GROMACS .gro file of C-alpha atoms in nm:
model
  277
    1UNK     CA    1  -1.795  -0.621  -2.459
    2UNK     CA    2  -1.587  -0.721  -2.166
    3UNK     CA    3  -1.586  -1.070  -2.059
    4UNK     CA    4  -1.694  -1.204  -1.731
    5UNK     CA    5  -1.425  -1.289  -1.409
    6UNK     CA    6  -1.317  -1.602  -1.266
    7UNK     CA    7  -1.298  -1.531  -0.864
    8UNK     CA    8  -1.091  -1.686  -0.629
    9UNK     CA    9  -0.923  -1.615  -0.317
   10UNK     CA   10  -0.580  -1.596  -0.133
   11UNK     CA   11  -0.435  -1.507   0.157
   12UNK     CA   12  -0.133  -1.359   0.192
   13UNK     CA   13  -0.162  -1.378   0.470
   14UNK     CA   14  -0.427  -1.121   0.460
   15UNK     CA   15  -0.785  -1.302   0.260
   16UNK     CA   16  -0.861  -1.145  -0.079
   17UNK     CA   17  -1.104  -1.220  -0.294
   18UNK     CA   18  -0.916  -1.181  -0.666
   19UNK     CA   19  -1.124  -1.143  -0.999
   20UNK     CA   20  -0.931  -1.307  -1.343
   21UNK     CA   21  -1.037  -1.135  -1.638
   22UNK     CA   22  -0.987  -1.325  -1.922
   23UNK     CA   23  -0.659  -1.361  -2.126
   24UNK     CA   24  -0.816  -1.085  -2.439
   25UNK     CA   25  -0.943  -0.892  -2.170
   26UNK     CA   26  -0.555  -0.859  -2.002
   27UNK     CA   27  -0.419  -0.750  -2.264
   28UNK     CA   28  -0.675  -0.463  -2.342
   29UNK     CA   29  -0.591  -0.377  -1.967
   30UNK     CA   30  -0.248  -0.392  -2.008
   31UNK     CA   31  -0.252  -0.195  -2.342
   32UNK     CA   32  -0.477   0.090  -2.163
   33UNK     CA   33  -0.213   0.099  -1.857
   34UNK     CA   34   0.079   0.157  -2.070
   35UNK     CA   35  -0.125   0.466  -2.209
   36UNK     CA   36  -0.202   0.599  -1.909
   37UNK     CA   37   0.038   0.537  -1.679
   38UNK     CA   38   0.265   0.788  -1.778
   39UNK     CA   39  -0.013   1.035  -1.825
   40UNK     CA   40  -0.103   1.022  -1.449
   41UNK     CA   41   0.210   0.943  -1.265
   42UNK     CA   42   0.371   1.298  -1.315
   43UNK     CA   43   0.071   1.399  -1.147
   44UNK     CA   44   0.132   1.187  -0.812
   45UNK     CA   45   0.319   1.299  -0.515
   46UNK     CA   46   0.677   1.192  -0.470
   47UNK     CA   47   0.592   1.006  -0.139
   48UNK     CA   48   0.301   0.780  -0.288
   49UNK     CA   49   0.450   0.432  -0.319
   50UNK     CA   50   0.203   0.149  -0.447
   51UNK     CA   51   0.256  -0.004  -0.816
   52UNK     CA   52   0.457   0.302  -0.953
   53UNK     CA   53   0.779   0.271  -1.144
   54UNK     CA   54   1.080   0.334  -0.910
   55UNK     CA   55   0.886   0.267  -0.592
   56UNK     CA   56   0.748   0.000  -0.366
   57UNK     CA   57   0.710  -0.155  -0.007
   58UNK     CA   58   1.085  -0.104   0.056
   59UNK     CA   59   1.128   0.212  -0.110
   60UNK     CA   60   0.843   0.358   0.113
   61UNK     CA   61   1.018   0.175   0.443
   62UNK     CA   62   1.349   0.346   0.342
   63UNK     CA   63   1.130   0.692   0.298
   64UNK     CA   64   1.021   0.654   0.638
   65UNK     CA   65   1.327   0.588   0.812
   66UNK     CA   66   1.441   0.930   0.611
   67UNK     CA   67   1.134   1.117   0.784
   68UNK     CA   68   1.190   0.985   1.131
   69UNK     CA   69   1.550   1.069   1.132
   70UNK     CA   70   1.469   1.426   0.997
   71UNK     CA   71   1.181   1.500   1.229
   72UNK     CA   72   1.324   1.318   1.571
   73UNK     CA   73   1.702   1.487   1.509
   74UNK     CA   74   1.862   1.155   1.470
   75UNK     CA   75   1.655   1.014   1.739
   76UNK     CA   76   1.687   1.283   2.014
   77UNK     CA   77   1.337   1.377   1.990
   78UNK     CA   78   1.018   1.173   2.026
   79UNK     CA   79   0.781   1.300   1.808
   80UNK     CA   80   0.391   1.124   1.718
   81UNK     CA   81   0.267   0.873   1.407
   82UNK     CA   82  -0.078   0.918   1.281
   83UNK     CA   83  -0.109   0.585   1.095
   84UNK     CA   84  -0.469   0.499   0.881
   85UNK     CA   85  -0.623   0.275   0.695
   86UNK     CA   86  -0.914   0.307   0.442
   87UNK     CA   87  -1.219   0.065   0.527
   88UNK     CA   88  -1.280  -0.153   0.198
   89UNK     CA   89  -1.124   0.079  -0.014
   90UNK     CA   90  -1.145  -0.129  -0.309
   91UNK     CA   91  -1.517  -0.201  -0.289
   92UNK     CA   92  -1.604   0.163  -0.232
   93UNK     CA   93  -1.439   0.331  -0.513
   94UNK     CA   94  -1.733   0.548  -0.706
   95UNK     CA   95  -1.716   0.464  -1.094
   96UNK     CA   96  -1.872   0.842  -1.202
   97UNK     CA   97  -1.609   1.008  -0.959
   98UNK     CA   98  -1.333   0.823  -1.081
   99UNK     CA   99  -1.413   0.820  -1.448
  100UNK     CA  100  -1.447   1.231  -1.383
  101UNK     CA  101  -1.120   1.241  -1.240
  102UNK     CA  102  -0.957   1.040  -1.538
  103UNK     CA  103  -1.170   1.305  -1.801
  104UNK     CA  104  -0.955   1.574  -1.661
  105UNK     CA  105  -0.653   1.421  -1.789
  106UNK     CA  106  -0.769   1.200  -2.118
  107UNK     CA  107  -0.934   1.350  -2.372
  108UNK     CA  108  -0.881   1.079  -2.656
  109UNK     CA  109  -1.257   0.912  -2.681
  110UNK     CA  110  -1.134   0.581  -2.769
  111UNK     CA  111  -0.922   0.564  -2.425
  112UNK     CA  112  -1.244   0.703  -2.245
  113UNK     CA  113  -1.473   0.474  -2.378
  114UNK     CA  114  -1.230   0.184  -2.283
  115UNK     CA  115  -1.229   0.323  -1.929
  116UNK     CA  116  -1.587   0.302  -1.910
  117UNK     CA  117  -1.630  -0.034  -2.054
  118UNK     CA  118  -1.350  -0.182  -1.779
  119UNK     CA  119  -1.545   0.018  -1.535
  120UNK     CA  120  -1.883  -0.130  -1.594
  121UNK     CA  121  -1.747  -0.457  -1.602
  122UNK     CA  122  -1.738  -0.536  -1.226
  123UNK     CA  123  -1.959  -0.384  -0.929
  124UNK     CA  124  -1.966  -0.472  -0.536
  125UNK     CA  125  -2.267  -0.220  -0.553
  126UNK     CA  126  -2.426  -0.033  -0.800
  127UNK     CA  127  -2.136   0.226  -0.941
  128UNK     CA  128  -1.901   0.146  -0.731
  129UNK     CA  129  -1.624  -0.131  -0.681
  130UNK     CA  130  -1.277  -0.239  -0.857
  131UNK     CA  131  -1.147  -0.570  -0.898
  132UNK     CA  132  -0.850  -0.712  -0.738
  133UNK     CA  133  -0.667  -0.846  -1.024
  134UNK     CA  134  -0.661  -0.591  -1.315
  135UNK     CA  135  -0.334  -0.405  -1.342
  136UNK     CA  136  -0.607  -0.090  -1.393
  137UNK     CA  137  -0.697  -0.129  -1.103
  138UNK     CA  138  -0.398  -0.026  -0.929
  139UNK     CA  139  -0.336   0.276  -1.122
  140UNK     CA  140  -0.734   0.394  -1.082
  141UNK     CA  141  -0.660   0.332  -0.712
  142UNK     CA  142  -0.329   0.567  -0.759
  143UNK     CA  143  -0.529   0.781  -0.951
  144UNK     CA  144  -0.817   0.807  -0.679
  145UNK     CA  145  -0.605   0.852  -0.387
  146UNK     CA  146  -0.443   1.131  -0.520
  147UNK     CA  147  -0.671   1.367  -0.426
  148UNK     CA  148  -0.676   1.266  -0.075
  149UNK     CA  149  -0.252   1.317  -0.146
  150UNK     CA  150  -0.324   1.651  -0.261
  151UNK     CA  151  -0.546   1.728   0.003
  152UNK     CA  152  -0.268   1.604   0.284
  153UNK     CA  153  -0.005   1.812   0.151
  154UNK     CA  154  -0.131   2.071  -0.035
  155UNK     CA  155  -0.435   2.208   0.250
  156UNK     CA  156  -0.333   2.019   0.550
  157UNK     CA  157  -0.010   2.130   0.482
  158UNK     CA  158   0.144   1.805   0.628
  159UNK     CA  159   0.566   1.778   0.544
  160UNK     CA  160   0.571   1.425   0.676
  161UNK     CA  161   0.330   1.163   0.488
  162UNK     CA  162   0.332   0.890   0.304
  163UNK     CA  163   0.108   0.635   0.116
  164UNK     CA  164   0.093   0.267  -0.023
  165UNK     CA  165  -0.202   0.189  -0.197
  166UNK     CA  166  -0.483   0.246   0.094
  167UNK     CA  167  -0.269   0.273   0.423
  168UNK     CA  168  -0.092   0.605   0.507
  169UNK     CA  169   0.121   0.798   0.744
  170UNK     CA  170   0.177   1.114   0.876
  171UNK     CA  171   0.442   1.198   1.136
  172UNK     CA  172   0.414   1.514   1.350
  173UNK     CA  173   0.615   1.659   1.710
  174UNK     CA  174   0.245   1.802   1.788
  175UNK     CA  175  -0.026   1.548   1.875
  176UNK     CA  176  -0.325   1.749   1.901
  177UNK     CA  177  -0.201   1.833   1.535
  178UNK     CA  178  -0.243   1.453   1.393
  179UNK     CA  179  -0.566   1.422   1.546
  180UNK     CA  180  -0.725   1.718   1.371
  181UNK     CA  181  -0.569   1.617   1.071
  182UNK     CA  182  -0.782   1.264   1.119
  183UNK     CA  183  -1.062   1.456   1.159
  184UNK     CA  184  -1.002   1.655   0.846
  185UNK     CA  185  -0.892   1.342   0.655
  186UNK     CA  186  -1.214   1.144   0.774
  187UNK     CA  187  -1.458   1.443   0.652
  188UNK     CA  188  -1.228   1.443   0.330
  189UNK     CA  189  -1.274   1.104   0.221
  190UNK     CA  190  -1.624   1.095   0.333
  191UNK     CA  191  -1.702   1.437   0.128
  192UNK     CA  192  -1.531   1.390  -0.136
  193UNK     CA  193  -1.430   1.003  -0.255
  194UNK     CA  194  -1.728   0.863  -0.050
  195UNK     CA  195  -1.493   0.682   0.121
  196UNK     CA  196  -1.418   0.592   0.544
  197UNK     CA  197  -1.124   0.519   0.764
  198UNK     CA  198  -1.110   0.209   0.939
  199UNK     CA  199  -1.196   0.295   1.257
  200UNK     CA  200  -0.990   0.005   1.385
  201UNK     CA  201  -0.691   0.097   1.216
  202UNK     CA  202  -0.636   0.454   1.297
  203UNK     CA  203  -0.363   0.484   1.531
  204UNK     CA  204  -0.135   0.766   1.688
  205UNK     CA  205   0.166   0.631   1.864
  206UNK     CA  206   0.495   0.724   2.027
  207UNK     CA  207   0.837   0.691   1.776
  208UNK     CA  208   0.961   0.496   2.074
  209UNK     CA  209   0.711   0.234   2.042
  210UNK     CA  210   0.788   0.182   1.713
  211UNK     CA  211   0.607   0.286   1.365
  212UNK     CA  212   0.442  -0.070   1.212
  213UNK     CA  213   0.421  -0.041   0.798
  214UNK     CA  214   0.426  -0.255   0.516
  215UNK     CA  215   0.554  -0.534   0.716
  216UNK     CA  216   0.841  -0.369   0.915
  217UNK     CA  217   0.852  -0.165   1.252
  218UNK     CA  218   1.093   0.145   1.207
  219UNK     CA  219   1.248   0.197   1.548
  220UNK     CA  220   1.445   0.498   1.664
  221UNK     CA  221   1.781   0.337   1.601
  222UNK     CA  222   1.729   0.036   1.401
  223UNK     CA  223   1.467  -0.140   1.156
  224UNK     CA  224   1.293  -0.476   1.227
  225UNK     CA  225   1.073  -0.722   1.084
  226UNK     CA  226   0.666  -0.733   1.240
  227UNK     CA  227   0.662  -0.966   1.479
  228UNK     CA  228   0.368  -1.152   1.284
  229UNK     CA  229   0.592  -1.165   0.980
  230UNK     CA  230   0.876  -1.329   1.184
  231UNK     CA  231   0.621  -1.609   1.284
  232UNK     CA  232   0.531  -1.675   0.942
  233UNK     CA  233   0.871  -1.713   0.813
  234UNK     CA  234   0.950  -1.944   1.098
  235UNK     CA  235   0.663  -2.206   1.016
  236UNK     CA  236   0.741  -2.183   0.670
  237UNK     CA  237   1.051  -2.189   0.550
  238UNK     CA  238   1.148  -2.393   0.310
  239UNK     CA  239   1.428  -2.425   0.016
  240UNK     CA  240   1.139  -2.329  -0.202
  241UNK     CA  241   1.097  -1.920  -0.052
  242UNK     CA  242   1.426  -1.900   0.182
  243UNK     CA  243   1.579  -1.681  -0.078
  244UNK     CA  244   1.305  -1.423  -0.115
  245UNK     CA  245   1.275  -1.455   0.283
  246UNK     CA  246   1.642  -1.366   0.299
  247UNK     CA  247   1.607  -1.056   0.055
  248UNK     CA  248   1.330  -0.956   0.268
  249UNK     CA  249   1.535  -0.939   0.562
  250UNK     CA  250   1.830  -0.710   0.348
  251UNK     CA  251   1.605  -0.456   0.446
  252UNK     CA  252   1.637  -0.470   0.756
  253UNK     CA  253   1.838  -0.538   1.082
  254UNK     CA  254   1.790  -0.929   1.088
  255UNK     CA  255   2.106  -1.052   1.187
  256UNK     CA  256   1.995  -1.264   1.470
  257UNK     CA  257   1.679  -1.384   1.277
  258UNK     CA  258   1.895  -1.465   0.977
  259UNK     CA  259   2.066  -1.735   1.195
  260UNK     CA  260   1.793  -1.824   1.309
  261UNK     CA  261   1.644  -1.925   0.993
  262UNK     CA  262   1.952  -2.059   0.851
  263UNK     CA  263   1.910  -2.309   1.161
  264UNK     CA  264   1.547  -2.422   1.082
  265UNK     CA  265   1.621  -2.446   0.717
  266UNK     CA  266   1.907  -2.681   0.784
  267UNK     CA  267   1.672  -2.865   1.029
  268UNK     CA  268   1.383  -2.864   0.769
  269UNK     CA  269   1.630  -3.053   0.506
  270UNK     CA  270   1.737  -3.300   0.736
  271UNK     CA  271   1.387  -3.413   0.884
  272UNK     CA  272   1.310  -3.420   0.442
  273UNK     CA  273   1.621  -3.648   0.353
  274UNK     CA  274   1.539  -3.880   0.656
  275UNK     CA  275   1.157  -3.912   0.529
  276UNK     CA  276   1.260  -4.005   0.171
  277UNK     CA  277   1.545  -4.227   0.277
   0.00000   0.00000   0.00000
């Protein structure tokens, strides 16, 4: 039987609401990822990016910057971003159409009946939900979301797209194009994962404005930090996360915000010695 969840929340700087299974339970997750993992991930796309081997937030930034360079000839051509987001995506996964979609690939009745077990242990509504927290549930949302992958490239045809965990991108030279395709997508999810796009995160914008993911803006000629990210870093920096800020900014052109946080770190130490002296 698997144990009950310790909740709490943190924001980063988004609020979650995280469920702890218990230190056996872990380990049964952990044991069951390792199993399936590598069962699944040679059935994901190339450009999905969230919690696989090899991938990640920068490694999806550096993917972009590939596709806007191929599709705007090096930045001579403007071309359109259809950027979405899927409302509560965690809280809306359905258990019986995941746990069909994991039958297709596991057959072993011990793994299955494991699956079930973690499944039934947590619920935002009956049959549905997935906790923030176990590492299955990133790769049951990897596992979910790639049939709305398949359905992108595969019958929508779309060259350009990418995906990190519930937010996703397509880039196109036709708008009228990336609006059908949001249309499409919408009666997709809805159809098919009983799932919804946030209808106040689905955007289409200009390359020259800028494409805003995972925490960067890709610009035609040069990558930047989100301007809400910059802010953050400013009020907080401290000796305690300057060096992950700094590797954060290796990803990027930062140059001028580099010295600029090399100045309020200084500054920060000083006003710190003053206090204790």
């Amino acid at each position: 039987m698997h144990g009950k969840y310790v909740p709490f929340t943190v924001a980063d700087p988004k609020v979650r609401r995280i469920h702890k299974a218990t230190v056996r339970d872990r380990l049964v997750h952990h044991a069951l990822f390792r199993v399936l993992y590598p069962l699944f991930d040679r059935t994901f796309i190339h450009d999905s990016y969230s919690c696989r081997v090899g991938k990640g937030t920068h490694r999806a930034v550096q993917r972009l910057e590939v596709f806007s360079r191929k599709i705007s000839l090096n930045g001579r051509r403007n071309f359109w971003t259809l950027k979405c987001d899927v409302r509560r995506f965690f809280d809306s996964v359905d258990h019986h159409t995941l746990s069909s979609l994991i039958r297709r690939q596991v057959h072993d009745g011990g793994a299955l009946w494991l699956v079930e077990r973690i499944l039934a242990s947590f619920h935002t509504a009956p049959g549905s939900g997935l906790p923030l927290g176990n590492v299955t549930s990133q790769l049951f949302a990897n596992i979910y979301l790639n049939e709305l992958d398949r359905f992108v490239k595969h019958d929508l045809g779309c060259r350009y797209y990418l995906r990190y965990c519930d937010d996703f991108l397509i880039l196109s030279r036709n708008f009228s194009e990336l609006g059908l395709c949001r249309d499409w997508i919408a009666g997709f999810l809805s159809s098919s994962l009983g799932l919804a796009l946030h209808s106040d995160k689905v955007r289409i914008r200009k390359y020259s404005q800028g494409i805003d993911f995972l925490g960067y803006v890709v610009r035609p000629h040069h990558t930047v930090l989100r301007t809400r990210t910059k802010r953050r870093m400013l009020a907080r920096i401290s000796a305690h996360n300057a060096l992950s800020y700094f590797g954060m900014l290796k990803h990027c052109d930062s140059h001028k915000l580099e010295c600029i946080l090399e100045a309020a770190l200084r500054q920060r130490s000083r006003r710190m010695l003053a206090q204790s002296a």
